[in-house]
Every structure is written in structure tokens, then in C-alpha cells.
């Protein structure tokens, strides 16, 4: 076949901070139990940063690991895409901090705010830039520090037990594909959003949408408007439905079946969500690689963190066909198919 310009993943890296918070550790702040958290979510522990660590610090470690795994010098990167909902500061974007910490000045640094779908939105953006020939090597990072922004009182426990800190990164490079059955490439990406559900999972403040007319004030802080709020059941059912729909559409568009796919890596919000998606699509559970047990929900970082661990465990190998899906605040959702 005529060579087709595509993007492929050439390196994967991840980083989680050293401090491990077990479910029972959370009991010092809120009324909860290991039993409740494990039963409802699958989570056993998560990692939290030290006070001085920022999101771009975590991203830097993941990026250096991804560059090392790619065997690519950082000077060859010509675009940074940084997906996060927990930036270092309100502005500028964390991509600019990462670029400076990496020491690769002048290349563009793009922050995207698609929450739990951030990594797959970023994958699609990187893919488009590479397919058009505009960039050859893109560093895509998903990184979050949730622990500094959670309501750790019993009032906030439905959300705060779920989230962890971490970062994952991939390096994507241009490739000429002549044999899609063998070569590594990003085959398909699908992106969706429905803003009608924006407030089912959100942090209201700081923001210009606050009716008091202030970006942030004492009353907002007193009312906990700066903490994430979630309608857990609505998010849960929507996640199962939308991830299943999107992944089914991706497989159909590529004319492949569940049996053709070697491994599925889903966003890690709740083990039960991923089991329900697997059951709906009749995916054998052993084909779904989950990491939520040890990291909780690290939002934009879950999928690249999972990739890193799957590679390290020998579960994800070059040449494998991999199905990806994510769902989160927005609502946003997405799916992708790639040959690793
Ligand atoms: O990344 C995308 C974003 N997030 C998600 O996709 C998460 C989607 N939602 C979920 O995973 C689930 O809805 C949760 C895990 C958040 C909650 O599970 P649930 O089965 O929907 O529980 P629930 O909210 O109905 O709560 C059941 C009970 C309540 O008590 P009562 O009213 O029945 O007495 C809660 O107050 O569990 C209580 N509860 C807790 N108990 C101990 C809520 N959080 C906790 C907690 N520890 N951490």
C-alpha cells in the first residue's frame, strides 16, 4: 500500500510520588473504611505529593522517563501537550513550566483541560499535528496533583477517597505506515463532549461564572466551592454508557472485533465502571489492564501510567493492538485504537 504518514508511540514513562496513602490512613481525616472504598471502587491506596511538589514536577519526571524509553534527545521534541485539571497555577499553563524545567525553550507548549479524557484528547491532537507534517516528535503528558485540592472532611469523602497524584507521558513520532497489520501507529481517535452535564462533576471556584461577581472570595472558600463536587451515580452510569459506545464506534470504524484487540486500557475512575464496560462489550476481563487499586483516579495520568506499568509487567508488548477509552468531567469522553 502507499505509505501513509502516521503517529506512533515511541516512548512511555510515568511517575508517582513516594508517599503512599492507604485507605485506612484516610480515617484520620474522615469517616470512611477500607471495606467501603475497596467494595465500591477497587481502590486500596493512592500516592500523594510532598508540599513542595507541583504538577509540572511530576510531569517532568514522567517526561524524562518517556524520553529515555524513546531513546530520543529532548532537543528533538517540537511540541508539548500537557493535559491536567490541577495546574501549577491558574495561569500560565503547566506546559510552559514543564518546557522550562525540561530546558527546551521556544517550542510550543499547549495545555488542555479535558479532565479524565485529557490524555486521549491529547493523543488525538498529537496525531493530527503529526499526520499533517507540522510536527515530528510530540511529548504528551497527563499529570495531576489532586491531594492539595480535596475536601478531606467527611462531607467530601465521596470524592476525596477516589483521587491520587501522578503523571504519565508518551513520546509520539512520525512514521510511514505501509503495513497496518504489523506496524506501530495510532489508528483511530474519537472525541466527544456534552456540556449540558458540566455541573455533574466540577469545581465551581475560582471562576468568572460565580454569581457573586468575584473570581474567588471568602464565602466561596467557606462553602467549599473550590472543592470538586460530583453526582457519583450519574457520572458512573454515563461513564459506562459513553465509554462502551465510543469504543464500539472505534472498533467498527477500524473494522476490528474485540477478539482482534490484544489489550484494553481504560481510564481508572472506578474498577466497577471498567468491569461493566468490559461486560457490555463482552471483553474478557483479563484483557483489561487496571491500575486503580494502587493509584486511585489520577485523571489525565491514568492511561499513560497504565501503559508504563503494562510495559513493565510484560503485559503490553510491541505489535499489540490496544483499545483505549475514557470518560470524565465536561462531560467529555473518548476512545482510541493503536498498534503499540
Ligand atoms: O473520572 C471520572 C469521574 N469519577 C467517576 O467516574 C466516579 C463515578 N462514581 C462512582 O465511582 C461512585 O458513584 C462512587 C464510588 C463515588 C460512590 O459509590 P455509590 O455506590 O454510588 O455510593 P453512594 O454515593 O450511593 O453512597 C452510598 C453511601 C452513602 O451513605 P447513605 O446515604 O447510604 O447512608 C454515602 O454517604 O456511602 C456513603 N459514602 C461513604 N461511606 C464511606 C460515600 N462516600 C463514602 C466513603 N466512605 N468514602
XYZ file of C-alpha atoms and ligand atoms in Angstrom:
388
model
C 0.000 0.000 0.000
C 1.042 3.640 -0.473
C 2.947 4.797 2.614
C 0.698 6.716 5.000
C 2.101 9.358 7.376
C 1.009 8.445 10.905
C 1.988 8.944 14.530
C 3.297 6.187 16.764
C 4.168 5.912 20.412
C 7.942 5.542 20.708
C 8.374 6.019 24.458
C 6.350 5.719 27.653
C 7.164 6.978 31.147
C 5.413 7.661 34.423
C 5.996 8.928 37.926
C 4.127 8.758 41.203
C 5.277 10.462 44.403
C 6.728 8.259 47.186
C 4.105 8.945 49.857
C 1.539 6.118 49.856
C -1.849 6.769 51.482
C -3.701 3.545 52.309
C -7.467 3.566 52.680
C -7.157 3.231 56.442
C -4.877 6.300 56.547
C -7.820 8.411 55.345
C -9.647 7.667 58.601
C -7.575 10.336 60.365
C -9.495 12.994 58.391
C -12.920 11.498 57.613
C -15.359 8.732 58.459
C -14.669 6.012 55.938
C -13.432 2.434 55.794
C -11.131 0.285 53.717
C -14.064 -2.070 53.147
C -16.322 0.671 51.689
C -13.625 2.038 49.398
C -12.482 -1.377 48.103
C -16.026 -2.645 47.562
C -17.316 0.463 45.789
C -14.221 1.437 43.808
C -11.463 -1.217 43.918
C -9.005 1.355 45.302
C -6.598 0.182 48.020
C -4.096 3.039 48.071
C -3.030 6.175 46.262
C 0.095 8.377 46.173
C 0.256 11.964 47.420
C 2.896 14.615 46.806
C 5.070 16.403 49.345
C 4.011 20.041 49.955
C 6.731 21.427 47.700
C 5.914 19.216 44.684
C 3.816 20.658 41.854
C 2.030 19.078 38.892
C 4.801 20.085 36.484
C 7.389 18.492 38.824
C 5.574 15.156 38.448
C 5.237 15.743 34.707
C 8.970 16.420 34.438
C 9.836 13.024 35.953
C 7.347 11.219 33.692
C 8.625 13.103 30.625
C 12.268 12.298 31.332
C 11.330 8.625 31.718
C 9.353 8.702 28.434
C 12.244 10.384 26.581
C 14.654 7.787 27.980
C 12.383 4.945 26.909
C 12.108 6.518 23.429
C 15.891 6.932 23.221
C 15.198 10.445 21.964
C 17.085 13.574 22.931
C 14.808 16.259 24.373
C 16.060 18.719 21.732
C 14.132 16.685 19.132
C 10.730 17.420 20.751
C 8.847 20.053 18.775
C 5.557 20.275 20.712
C 4.496 19.716 24.334
C 0.867 18.850 25.086
C 0.040 18.957 28.795
C -3.290 17.566 29.996
C -4.273 18.472 33.558
C -7.127 19.782 35.681
C -4.779 20.573 38.563
C -2.292 23.074 37.102
C 0.662 24.568 38.998
C -1.082 27.956 38.893
C -4.282 29.423 37.410
C -2.130 30.706 34.559
C 0.146 30.311 32.655
C -0.324 26.722 31.584
C 1.683 23.971 33.216
C 3.115 23.072 29.789
C 5.152 26.289 29.959
C 6.572 25.293 33.361
C 7.367 21.817 32.056
C 9.053 23.232 28.953
C 11.246 25.448 31.121
C 12.098 22.596 33.526
C 12.997 20.360 30.594
C 15.184 23.144 29.171
C 13.736 23.127 25.657
C 12.875 26.805 25.104
C 10.784 28.227 22.257
C 8.898 25.086 21.269
C 5.108 25.424 21.684
C 3.521 24.218 24.926
C -0.195 23.545 24.828
C -2.329 22.922 27.942
C -5.598 21.092 27.500
C -8.383 20.824 30.078
C -10.382 17.749 29.234
C -10.087 16.223 32.697
C -10.291 12.418 32.687
C -10.419 12.376 28.874
C -7.397 14.695 28.694
C -4.862 12.075 27.690
C -6.968 10.741 24.794
C -7.850 14.260 23.630
C -4.101 14.970 23.709
C -3.362 11.781 21.791
C -5.770 12.866 19.073
C -4.276 16.377 18.886
C -0.736 14.977 18.683
C -1.865 12.533 15.997
C -3.370 15.319 13.869
C -0.268 17.529 14.134
C 1.973 14.630 13.143
C -0.255 13.410 10.287
C -0.297 16.892 8.727
C 3.505 17.032 8.931
C 3.563 20.102 11.154
C 5.466 18.343 13.968
C 7.600 15.193 14.055
C 8.047 14.476 17.750
C 5.404 15.374 20.322
C 5.663 14.991 24.095
C 2.216 14.289 25.556
C 1.883 14.386 29.337
C -1.046 13.798 31.680
C -0.297 14.879 35.243
C -2.311 15.674 38.346
C -1.839 16.754 41.928
C -5.256 16.172 43.461
C -4.209 15.846 47.078
C -3.785 19.623 47.516
C -7.371 20.327 46.441
C -9.595 17.754 48.138
C -12.171 18.200 50.892
C -10.764 15.704 53.374
C -13.674 16.110 55.793
C -16.471 13.512 55.906
C -18.559 15.897 53.768
C -16.158 15.458 50.847
C -15.417 11.752 51.280
C -17.405 10.534 48.257
C -14.880 12.385 46.043
C -11.704 12.626 48.088
C -11.157 8.888 48.588
C -11.099 8.404 44.832
C -8.249 10.627 43.711
C -4.474 10.265 43.683
C -1.453 12.164 42.385
C 0.677 11.002 39.469
C 1.935 11.624 35.966
C 2.319 9.669 32.746
C 3.901 10.677 29.462
C 4.377 9.362 25.966
C 6.569 10.488 23.090
C 4.850 10.317 19.706
C 6.864 10.362 16.488
C 6.076 10.436 12.788
C 6.190 7.140 10.923
C 5.408 5.885 7.404
C 2.930 3.024 7.572
C 2.758 0.516 4.737
C 1.552 -2.493 6.731
C -1.096 -1.567 9.345
C -1.339 -5.225 10.399
C 2.229 -5.131 11.696
C 3.443 -1.578 12.187
C 3.009 0.544 15.252
C 0.693 3.568 14.769
C -2.292 5.495 16.122
C -5.122 4.032 14.107
C -8.197 5.873 15.332
C -9.217 8.513 17.866
C -12.743 9.709 18.703
C -13.554 12.725 20.849
C -16.893 13.709 22.418
C -18.333 16.199 24.879
C -21.719 17.166 26.311
C -21.546 20.392 28.301
C -25.158 20.028 29.450
C -23.707 17.877 32.244
C -20.871 20.245 33.183
C -22.007 20.588 36.776
C -22.364 16.873 37.491
C -18.617 16.824 38.160
C -16.934 20.177 38.671
C -15.110 22.643 40.864
C -17.108 25.890 40.749
C -14.453 28.275 42.033
C -12.328 30.152 41.336
C -14.184 31.272 38.236
C -15.878 34.078 36.342
C -19.111 32.052 36.410
C -19.566 32.679 40.139
C -22.709 34.806 40.593
C -21.233 36.977 43.382
C -19.126 38.645 40.693
C -15.871 37.641 42.358
C -13.339 35.221 40.964
C -12.774 33.865 44.481
C -13.901 35.175 47.862
C -14.013 34.081 51.483
C -17.606 32.907 51.253
C -16.802 30.576 48.358
C -13.951 29.106 50.354
C -16.143 28.800 53.481
C -18.754 26.946 51.409
C -16.138 24.682 49.827
C -16.901 25.872 46.283
C -13.239 25.353 45.376
C -13.513 21.598 46.071
C -14.624 19.120 43.400
C -18.320 18.143 43.603
C -19.787 15.103 41.905
C -23.083 13.386 41.259
C -21.441 9.972 41.593
C -24.286 7.809 40.314
C -24.931 9.978 37.240
C -21.214 10.023 36.414
C -20.953 6.275 36.923
C -23.802 5.312 34.578
C -22.791 7.881 31.957
C -19.194 6.634 32.039
C -20.228 3.044 31.389
C -22.578 4.041 28.564
C -20.314 6.550 26.824
C -17.075 4.570 27.039
C -18.840 1.495 25.657
C -20.460 3.489 22.824
C -17.278 5.269 21.803
C -15.099 2.181 21.896
C -17.655 0.226 19.878
C -17.642 3.001 17.254
C -13.840 2.995 17.109
C -13.696 -0.774 16.598
C -16.401 -0.600 13.940
C -14.663 2.201 12.053
C -11.415 0.212 12.007
C -13.286 -2.988 11.097
C -11.790 -4.914 14.014
C -13.516 -7.007 16.663
C -12.973 -7.277 20.401
C -11.204 -10.577 19.707
C -8.673 -8.801 17.444
C -7.670 -6.418 20.238
C -4.891 -7.678 22.499
C -5.296 -5.295 25.423
C -7.713 -2.636 26.684
C -6.536 0.294 28.767
C -9.363 2.362 30.204
C -9.420 5.466 32.319
C -9.261 4.494 36.001
C -12.165 6.091 37.875
C -13.744 3.011 39.406
C -12.932 -0.662 38.919
C -16.673 -1.391 38.673
C -17.024 1.051 35.747
C -14.309 -0.795 33.823
C -15.788 -4.189 34.628
C -19.198 -3.005 33.433
C -17.712 -1.690 30.153
C -15.879 -5.000 29.654
C -19.084 -6.959 30.298
C -21.141 -4.794 27.910
C -18.638 -5.286 25.102
C -18.022 -8.934 26.008
C -14.355 -8.232 26.595
C -12.738 -10.975 28.700
C -11.789 -9.306 31.995
C -8.168 -10.479 31.698
C -7.782 -8.314 28.573
C -8.429 -5.140 30.620
C -5.392 -3.792 32.459
C -6.341 -1.857 35.607
C -4.121 0.091 37.988
C -6.699 1.948 40.089
C -6.035 -0.393 43.026
C -2.668 1.287 43.626
C -3.032 4.824 42.273
C -6.717 5.771 42.627
C -8.000 8.092 39.947
C -5.129 10.214 38.609
C -7.385 11.789 35.958
C -5.310 12.744 32.870
C -2.478 10.466 34.014
C -4.360 7.157 34.322
C -3.875 5.820 30.792
C -0.141 6.565 30.341
C 0.502 5.341 33.913
C -1.271 2.116 32.967
C 0.775 1.865 29.761
C 4.014 2.222 31.700
C 3.003 -0.476 34.189
C 1.695 -2.793 31.466
C 5.012 -2.493 29.611
C 6.987 -3.072 32.830
C 4.947 -6.207 33.603
C 5.331 -7.561 30.053
C 1.554 -7.335 29.501
C 1.900 -4.699 26.780
C 4.347 -5.615 24.024
C 5.317 -4.069 20.688
C 2.912 -5.009 17.896
C -0.113 -5.426 20.173
C -3.426 -3.869 19.211
C -4.644 -1.700 22.089
C -8.125 -0.245 22.700
C -8.430 2.856 24.870
C -11.428 4.671 26.365
C -12.004 7.443 28.884
C -14.814 9.454 30.416
C -14.894 12.419 32.764
C -15.940 15.907 33.728
C -17.448 18.018 30.975
C -18.880 15.519 30.296
C -16.091 14.533 27.930
C -15.381 11.073 26.612
C -13.121 9.497 24.036
C -11.717 6.291 22.612
C -8.756 5.234 20.517
C -7.194 2.245 18.836
C -3.460 1.917 18.314
C -0.886 -0.655 17.445
C 1.794 -0.345 20.103
O -13.098 10.035 36.421
C -14.457 10.242 36.232
C -15.014 10.729 37.478
N -15.437 9.867 38.512
C -16.172 8.758 38.373
O -16.378 8.208 37.331
C -16.771 8.197 39.645
C -18.169 7.719 39.376
N -18.892 7.376 40.562
C -18.528 6.416 41.450
O -17.494 5.797 41.286
C -19.442 6.065 42.578
O -20.694 6.707 42.409
C -18.863 6.422 43.979
C -17.706 5.488 44.291
C -18.387 7.845 44.019
C -19.931 6.234 45.054
O -20.457 4.932 45.031
P -22.006 4.683 45.157
O -22.182 3.232 45.154
O -22.679 5.476 44.073
O -22.317 5.229 46.606
P -23.311 6.395 47.050
O -22.821 7.720 46.596
O -24.693 5.985 46.712
O -23.154 6.321 48.614
C -23.659 5.235 49.369
C -23.394 5.517 50.824
C -23.912 6.867 51.293
O -24.426 6.698 52.584
P -26.032 6.558 52.835
O -26.611 7.828 52.317
O -26.436 5.352 52.052
O -26.116 6.381 54.308
C -22.677 7.722 51.356
O -22.765 8.753 52.312
O -21.983 5.523 51.087
C -21.633 6.713 51.783
N -20.297 7.115 51.380
C -19.196 6.667 52.028
N -19.024 5.854 53.076
C -17.757 5.592 53.466
C -19.914 7.915 50.359
N -18.584 8.004 50.335
C -18.111 7.239 51.344
C -16.812 6.948 51.805
N -16.692 6.116 52.864
N -15.716 7.425 51.224
